[in-house]
Amino acid sequence: MSLNTFDIAASGMTAQRIKMDTVASNIANVNTTRNPDGSKGVYVKKSVSFKAIYEDELSRGARNFSANSTDAKFDPKTGGFTINTGFAMNQGLISNGVRVESIHESEHPTKMIYDPNHPDADAEGYVELPNINVVEEMVDMVSASKAYEANSVVAENVKSMIQSAMNI
């Protein structure tokens, strides 16, 4: 058991919080037909992409230590990280977790509805609305919420195990 478990859970919680914020923004703007400055423009659905931190570190390859004693380097032989402690013992710390790779706009076309009374309707009475499906967004929200909760439970369980070990 490692304190890195907290980092893994925390990175997962942070990523899911960002996903929930993005989904909430999509739901809040389901009928938005104007830009924040008031000019005409339809809100475009946003999605979050995640990337494993471990994959990032693997792709960078081996790294040499600097003079800083807190630096770590990736050891391709063990697949772990070694801390520059001055000891011969290899501390293989696997750095796992996720990070938000990007928040990107959807490429799906917007939808057109007929509403001649809408202030942003064109000459033919059609209004361009965001390409957001509220049901899909709610499913994404529940999924992100459950993933956040799972990471929270992991952090709590590790905390409990560490406290139990300290009481022995």
Coordinates of N, CA and C in Angstrom, one line a residue:
M1 N 0.9 -1.2 0.0 CA 0.0 0.0 0.0 C 0.9 1.2 0.0
S2 N 0.5 2.2 -0.8 CA 1.4 3.4 -0.9 C 0.5 4.6 -0.8
L3 N 1.2 5.7 -0.5 CA 0.5 7.0 -0.4 C 0.2 7.4 -1.9
N4 N 0.8 6.8 -2.9 CA 0.4 7.0 -4.2 C -1.1 6.7 -4.5
T5 N -1.6 5.8 -3.7 CA -3.0 5.4 -3.9 C -3.9 6.7 -3.7
F6 N -3.5 7.5 -2.8 CA -4.2 8.8 -2.6 C -4.2 9.6 -3.9
D7 N -3.0 9.7 -4.5 CA -2.8 10.5 -5.7 C -3.6 9.9 -6.8
I8 N -3.7 8.6 -6.9 CA -4.5 8.0 -8.0 C -6.0 8.3 -7.8
A9 N -6.5 8.1 -6.5 CA -7.9 8.4 -6.2 C -8.2 9.9 -6.4
A10 N -7.2 10.8 -6.0 CA -7.4 12.2 -6.1 C -7.5 12.6 -7.6
S11 N -6.6 12.0 -8.4 CA -6.6 12.4 -9.9 C -7.9 11.9 -10.5
G12 N -8.4 10.8 -10.1 CA -9.7 10.3 -10.6 C -10.8 11.2 -10.2
M13 N -10.8 11.6 -8.9 CA -11.9 12.5 -8.4 C -11.8 13.9 -9.1
T14 N -10.6 14.4 -9.4 CA -10.5 15.7 -10.1 C -11.0 15.6 -11.5
A15 N -10.6 14.5 -12.2 CA -11.1 14.3 -13.6 C -12.6 14.2 -13.6
Q16 N -13.2 13.4 -12.7 CA -14.6 13.2 -12.7 C -15.4 14.5 -12.4
R17 N -14.7 15.3 -11.5 CA -15.3 16.6 -11.1 C -15.4 17.5 -12.4
I18 N -14.3 17.5 -13.1 CA -14.2 18.3 -14.4 C -15.3 17.8 -15.4
K19 N -15.4 16.5 -15.5 CA -16.4 15.9 -16.4 C -17.8 16.4 -15.9
M20 N -18.1 16.3 -14.6 CA -19.4 16.7 -14.1 C -19.7 18.2 -14.4
D21 N -18.6 19.0 -14.2 CA -18.8 20.5 -14.5 C -19.1 20.7 -16.0
T22 N -18.4 19.9 -16.9 CA -18.6 20.1 -18.3 C -20.1 19.6 -18.7
V23 N -20.5 18.5 -18.1 CA -21.9 18.0 -18.4 C -22.9 19.0 -17.8
A24 N -22.7 19.6 -16.7 CA -23.6 20.6 -16.1 C -23.7 21.8 -17.0
S25 N -22.5 22.2 -17.6 CA -22.5 23.3 -18.5 C -23.3 23.0 -19.8
N26 N -23.2 21.8 -20.3 CA -23.9 21.3 -21.4 C -25.4 21.4 -21.2
I27 N -25.8 20.9 -20.0 CA -27.3 20.9 -19.7 C -27.8 22.3 -19.5
A28 N -27.0 23.1 -18.8 CA -27.4 24.5 -18.6 C -27.6 25.3 -19.9
N29 N -26.9 24.9 -20.9 CA -26.9 25.6 -22.2 C -27.7 24.9 -23.3
V30 N -28.6 24.0 -22.9 CA -29.3 23.2 -23.9 C -30.1 24.1 -24.9
N31 N -30.5 25.2 -24.4 CA -31.3 26.1 -25.3 C -30.6 27.4 -25.6
T32 N -29.3 27.5 -25.4 CA -28.6 28.7 -25.6 C -28.3 29.0 -27.1
T33 N -28.8 30.2 -27.5 CA -28.6 30.6 -28.9 C -27.8 31.8 -29.1
R34 N -27.2 32.2 -28.0 CA -26.3 33.5 -28.0 C -25.0 33.2 -27.4
N35 N -24.0 33.9 -27.8 CA -22.7 33.9 -27.2 C -22.7 34.7 -25.9
P36 N -21.7 34.5 -25.0 CA -21.7 35.2 -23.8 C -21.7 36.8 -24.0
D37 N -21.2 37.2 -25.1 CA -21.2 38.7 -25.3 C -22.5 39.2 -25.9
G38 N -23.5 38.3 -26.1 CA -24.8 38.6 -26.6 C -25.0 38.5 -28.1
S39 N -23.9 38.3 -28.8 CA -24.0 38.1 -30.3 C -24.6 36.7 -30.6
K40 N -25.1 36.6 -31.8 CA -25.8 35.4 -32.2 C -24.8 34.3 -32.4
G41 N -25.0 33.2 -31.8 CA -24.1 32.0 -31.9 C -24.6 30.9 -31.0
V42 N -24.7 29.7 -31.5 CA -25.2 28.6 -30.8 C -24.1 28.0 -29.9
Y43 N -24.5 27.6 -28.7 CA -23.6 26.9 -27.8 C -23.2 25.5 -28.4
V44 N -22.0 25.1 -28.3 CA -21.6 23.8 -28.8 C -21.2 22.9 -27.7
K45 N -21.8 21.7 -27.7 CA -21.6 20.7 -26.7 C -20.1 20.4 -26.5
K46 N -19.7 20.3 -25.3 CA -18.3 20.0 -24.9 C -18.2 18.6 -24.3
S47 N -17.1 18.0 -24.6 CA -16.8 16.6 -24.1 C -15.4 16.6 -23.5
V48 N -15.2 15.7 -22.5 CA -13.9 15.7 -21.8 C -13.2 14.4 -22.3
S49 N -11.9 14.5 -22.5 CA -11.1 13.3 -22.8 C -10.0 13.1 -21.7
F50 N -9.9 11.9 -21.3 CA -8.9 11.6 -20.2 C -7.7 10.8 -20.8
K51 N -6.6 10.9 -20.1 CA -5.4 10.1 -20.5 C -4.8 9.6 -19.2
A52 N -4.3 8.4 -19.2 CA -3.6 7.8 -18.1 C -2.3 8.5 -17.9
I53 N -2.0 8.9 -16.7 CA -0.7 9.5 -16.4 C 0.4 8.5 -16.6
Y54 N 0.2 7.3 -16.3 CA 1.2 6.3 -16.4 C 1.7 6.1 -17.8
E55 N 0.7 6.2 -18.8 CA 1.1 6.1 -20.2 C 2.0 7.3 -20.6
D56 N 1.7 8.5 -20.1 CA 2.5 9.6 -20.4 C 3.9 9.4 -19.9
E57 N 4.1 8.9 -18.7 CA 5.4 8.7 -18.2 C 6.2 7.6 -19.0
L58 N 5.5 6.6 -19.4 CA 6.1 5.5 -20.1 C 6.6 6.1 -21.5
S59 N 5.9 6.9 -22.1 CA 6.2 7.4 -23.4 C 7.4 8.3 -23.4
R60 N 7.7 8.9 -22.2 CA 8.9 9.8 -22.1 C 10.2 9.1 -22.0
G61 N 10.1 7.9 -21.5 CA 11.3 7.1 -21.4 C 12.1 7.4 -20.1
A62 N 13.3 6.9 -20.1 CA 14.2 7.0 -18.9 C 14.6 8.5 -18.8
R63 N 14.8 8.9 -17.5 CA 15.2 10.3 -17.2 C 16.3 10.2 -16.2
N64 N 17.3 11.1 -16.3 CA 18.4 11.2 -15.4 C 18.0 12.0 -14.2
F65 N 18.6 11.7 -13.0 CA 18.3 12.5 -11.8 C 19.0 13.9 -12.0
S66 N 18.3 14.9 -11.4 CA 19.0 16.2 -11.3 C 19.6 16.3 -9.9
A67 N 20.1 17.4 -9.5 CA 20.7 17.6 -8.2 C 19.6 17.6 -7.1
N68 N 18.4 17.7 -7.4 CA 17.3 17.8 -6.5 C 17.0 16.4 -5.9
S69 N 17.1 16.3 -4.6 CA 17.0 15.0 -3.9 C 15.5 14.4 -4.0
T70 N 14.6 15.3 -4.3 CA 13.2 14.8 -4.4 C 12.8 14.3 -5.8
D71 N 13.7 14.4 -6.7 CA 13.3 14.0 -8.1 C 13.2 12.5 -8.2
A72 N 12.4 12.0 -9.1 CA 12.3 10.6 -9.4 C 12.5 10.4 -10.9
K73 N 12.9 9.2 -11.2 CA 13.1 8.9 -12.7 C 12.4 7.6 -13.0
F74 N 12.0 7.4 -14.2 CA 11.3 6.2 -14.7 C 12.4 5.2 -15.0
D75 N 12.2 4.0 -14.5 CA 13.1 2.9 -14.8 C 12.4 1.9 -15.7
P76 N 12.8 1.9 -17.0 CA 12.1 1.0 -18.0 C 12.2 -0.5 -17.7
K77 N 13.2 -0.9 -16.9 CA 13.4 -2.3 -16.6 C 12.3 -2.8 -15.6
T78 N 12.0 -2.0 -14.6 CA 11.0 -2.4 -13.6 C 9.6 -1.8 -13.9
G79 N 9.5 -0.8 -14.8 CA 8.2 -0.2 -15.0 C 7.8 0.7 -13.9
G80 N 8.7 1.1 -13.0 CA 8.4 1.9 -11.8 C 9.3 3.1 -11.8
F81 N 9.1 3.9 -10.8 CA 9.9 5.1 -10.6 C 10.8 5.0 -9.4
T82 N 12.0 5.5 -9.6 CA 13.0 5.4 -8.5 C 13.3 6.8 -8.0
I83 N 13.3 6.9 -6.7 CA 13.6 8.2 -6.0 C 15.0 8.3 -5.7
N84 N 15.6 9.4 -5.9 CA 17.0 9.7 -5.6 C 17.2 9.9 -4.1
T85 N 17.3 8.8 -3.4 CA 17.5 8.8 -2.0 C 18.9 8.6 -1.5
G86 N 19.8 8.2 -2.4 CA 21.2 8.0 -2.1 C 21.4 6.5 -1.6
F87 N 20.3 5.8 -1.4 CA 20.4 4.4 -1.0 C 20.4 3.5 -2.3
A88 N 21.0 2.3 -2.1 CA 21.0 1.4 -3.3 C 19.7 0.8 -3.5
M89 N 18.8 0.8 -2.5 CA 17.5 0.2 -2.6 C 16.6 0.9 -3.7
N90 N 16.0 0.1 -4.5 CA 15.1 0.7 -5.5 C 13.7 0.8 -5.0
Q91 N 13.2 2.0 -5.0 CA 11.8 2.2 -4.5 C 11.0 2.3 -5.8
G92 N 10.3 1.2 -6.2 CA 9.6 1.2 -7.4 C 8.2 1.8 -7.2
L93 N 8.1 3.1 -7.4 CA 6.8 3.8 -7.2 C 6.1 3.9 -8.6
I94 N 5.0 3.2 -8.8 CA 4.3 3.3 -10.0 C 3.4 4.5 -9.9
S95 N 3.5 5.4 -10.8 CA 2.7 6.6 -10.8 C 1.5 6.4 -11.7
N96 N 0.4 6.1 -11.2 CA -0.8 5.9 -12.0 C -1.8 7.1 -11.7
G97 N -2.8 7.1 -12.4 CA -3.9 8.1 -12.3 C -4.3 8.5 -13.7
V98 N -5.1 9.6 -13.7 CA -5.6 10.1 -15.0 C -5.5 11.6 -14.9
R99 N -5.5 12.2 -16.1 CA -5.5 13.6 -16.2 C -6.4 14.0 -17.3
V100 N -7.0 15.2 -17.3 CA -7.8 15.6 -18.4 C -6.9 16.0 -19.6
E101 N -7.1 15.3 -20.7 CA -6.2 15.5 -21.8 C -6.8 16.8 -22.6
S102 N -8.1 16.8 -22.7 CA -8.7 18.0 -23.4 C -10.2 18.1 -23.1
I103 N -10.7 19.3 -23.3 CA -12.1 19.5 -23.3 C -12.4 20.1 -24.7
H104 N -13.0 19.3 -25.5 CA -13.2 19.6 -26.9 C -14.7 19.8 -27.3
E105 N -14.9 20.6 -28.3 CA -16.2 20.8 -28.8 C -16.7 19.7 -29.7
S106 N -18.0 19.4 -29.7 CA -18.5 18.4 -30.5 C -18.5 18.8 -32.0
E107 N -18.3 17.8 -32.8 CA -18.3 18.1 -34.3 C -19.7 17.8 -34.9
H108 N -20.6 17.3 -34.1 CA -21.9 17.0 -34.6 C -22.7 18.3 -34.9
P109 N -23.5 18.2 -36.0 CA -24.2 19.4 -36.4 C -25.2 19.8 -35.4
T110 N -25.5 21.1 -35.3 CA -26.6 21.6 -34.5 C -27.9 21.2 -35.0
K111 N -29.0 21.4 -34.2 CA -30.3 21.0 -34.7 C -31.1 22.3 -35.0
M112 N -32.0 22.1 -36.0 CA -32.8 23.2 -36.4 C -34.3 22.9 -36.0
I113 N -34.9 23.8 -35.3 CA -36.3 23.6 -35.0 C -37.1 24.8 -35.6
Y114 N -38.4 24.6 -35.9 CA -39.2 25.6 -36.4 C -39.9 26.3 -35.2
D115 N -39.6 27.6 -35.0 CA -40.2 28.4 -34.0 C -40.1 29.9 -34.4
P116 N -41.1 30.3 -35.3 CA -41.0 31.6 -35.8 C -41.1 32.7 -34.8
N117 N -41.6 32.4 -33.6 CA -41.7 33.4 -32.5 C -40.4 33.6 -31.7
H118 N -39.5 32.8 -31.9 CA -38.2 32.8 -31.2 C -37.4 34.1 -31.7
P119 N -36.8 34.8 -30.7 CA -36.1 36.1 -31.2 C -34.9 35.8 -32.1
D120 N -34.4 34.6 -32.1 CA -33.2 34.3 -32.9 C -33.6 33.5 -34.1
A121 N -34.9 33.4 -34.5 CA -35.3 32.7 -35.6 C -34.9 33.4 -36.9
D122 N -34.5 32.5 -37.9 CA -34.1 33.1 -39.2 C -35.4 33.6 -40.0
A123 N -35.2 34.1 -41.2 CA -36.3 34.6 -42.0 C -37.4 33.5 -42.3
E124 N -37.0 32.3 -42.3 CA -37.9 31.2 -42.5 C -38.6 30.6 -41.2
G125 N -38.2 31.2 -40.1 CA -38.8 30.8 -38.8 C -38.0 29.7 -38.1
Y126 N -36.8 29.3 -38.6 CA -36.1 28.2 -37.9 C -35.0 28.8 -37.0
V127 N -34.9 28.1 -35.9 CA -33.9 28.4 -34.8 C -32.8 27.3 -34.7
E128 N -31.6 27.7 -34.7 CA -30.5 26.8 -34.5 C -30.3 26.6 -33.1
L129 N -30.3 25.3 -32.6 CA -30.1 25.0 -31.2 C -28.9 24.1 -31.0
P130 N -28.4 24.0 -29.8 CA -27.2 23.2 -29.6 C -27.6 21.7 -29.8
N131 N -26.5 20.9 -30.1 CA -26.7 19.5 -30.4 C -26.5 18.7 -29.1
I132 N -27.3 19.0 -28.1 CA -27.2 18.4 -26.8 C -28.5 17.5 -26.5
N133 N -28.2 16.3 -26.2 CA -29.3 15.4 -25.8 C -29.2 15.3 -24.3
V134 N -30.3 15.9 -23.6 CA -30.3 15.9 -22.2 C -30.2 14.6 -21.5
V135 N -30.9 13.6 -22.1 CA -30.8 12.2 -21.5 C -29.4 11.7 -21.5
E136 N -28.7 11.8 -22.6 CA -27.3 11.4 -22.7 C -26.4 12.1 -21.6
E137 N -26.7 13.4 -21.5 CA -25.9 14.2 -20.5 C -26.2 13.8 -19.1
M138 N -27.5 13.4 -18.8 CA -27.8 12.9 -17.5 C -27.1 11.6 -17.2
V139 N -27.1 10.7 -18.2 CA -26.4 9.4 -18.1 C -24.9 9.7 -17.8
D140 N -24.3 10.6 -18.5 CA -22.9 11.0 -18.3 C -22.7 11.5 -16.9
M141 N -23.6 12.3 -16.4 CA -23.5 12.9 -15.1 C -23.6 11.8 -14.0
V142 N -24.5 10.9 -14.1 CA -24.6 9.8 -13.2 C -23.3 9.0 -13.2
S143 N -22.8 8.7 -14.4 CA -21.6 7.9 -14.5 C -20.4 8.6 -13.9
A144 N -20.3 9.8 -14.1 CA -19.2 10.6 -13.5 C -19.3 10.7 -12.0
S145 N -20.5 10.8 -11.6 CA -20.8 10.9 -10.1 C -20.4 9.6 -9.4
K146 N -20.8 8.5 -10.1 CA -20.5 7.2 -9.5 C -19.0 6.9 -9.5
A147 N -18.3 7.3 -10.6 CA -16.8 7.2 -10.6 C -16.2 8.0 -9.6
Y148 N -16.7 9.2 -9.4 CA -16.2 10.1 -8.3 C -16.3 9.5 -6.9
E149 N -17.5 8.9 -6.7 CA -17.8 8.3 -5.5 C -16.9 7.1 -5.2
A150 N -16.7 6.3 -6.3 CA -15.8 5.1 -6.2 C -14.4 5.5 -5.8
N151 N -13.9 6.6 -6.4 CA -12.5 7.1 -6.0 C -12.5 7.6 -4.6
S152 N -13.6 8.2 -4.2 CA -13.7 8.7 -2.8 C -13.6 7.6 -1.8
V153 N -14.3 6.5 -2.1 CA -14.4 5.3 -1.3 C -13.0 4.7 -1.2
V154 N -12.3 4.6 -2.3 CA -10.9 4.1 -2.3 C -10.0 4.9 -1.4
A155 N -10.1 6.2 -1.5 CA -9.3 7.1 -0.6 C -9.6 6.9 0.9
E156 N -10.9 6.8 1.2 CA -11.4 6.5 2.6 C -10.9 5.2 3.1
N157 N -10.9 4.1 2.2 CA -10.5 2.8 2.7 C -9.0 2.8 2.9
V158 N -8.2 3.4 2.0 CA -6.8 3.5 2.2 C -6.4 4.3 3.5
K159 N -7.2 5.3 3.7 CA -7.0 6.1 5.0 C -7.2 5.2 6.2
S160 N -8.3 4.5 6.1 CA -8.7 3.6 7.2 C -7.6 2.5 7.4
M161 N -7.1 1.9 6.4 CA -6.1 0.9 6.5 C -4.8 1.5 7.1
I162 N -4.4 2.7 6.7 CA -3.2 3.3 7.2 C -3.4 3.6 8.7
Q163 N -4.6 4.1 9.1 CA -4.9 4.3 10.5 C -4.8 3.0 11.3
S164 N -5.4 2.0 10.7 CA -5.3 0.7 11.4 C -3.9 0.2 11.6
A165 N -3.1 0.3 10.6 CA -1.7 -0.1 10.6 C -0.9 0.7 11.7
M166 N -1.2 2.0 11.8 CA -0.5 2.8 12.8 C -0.9 2.5 14.2
N167 N -2.1 1.9 14.4 CA -2.6 1.5 15.7 C -2.0 0.1 16.2
I168 N -1.4 -0.6 15.3 CA -0.8 -1.9 15.6 C 0.4 -1.8 16.5

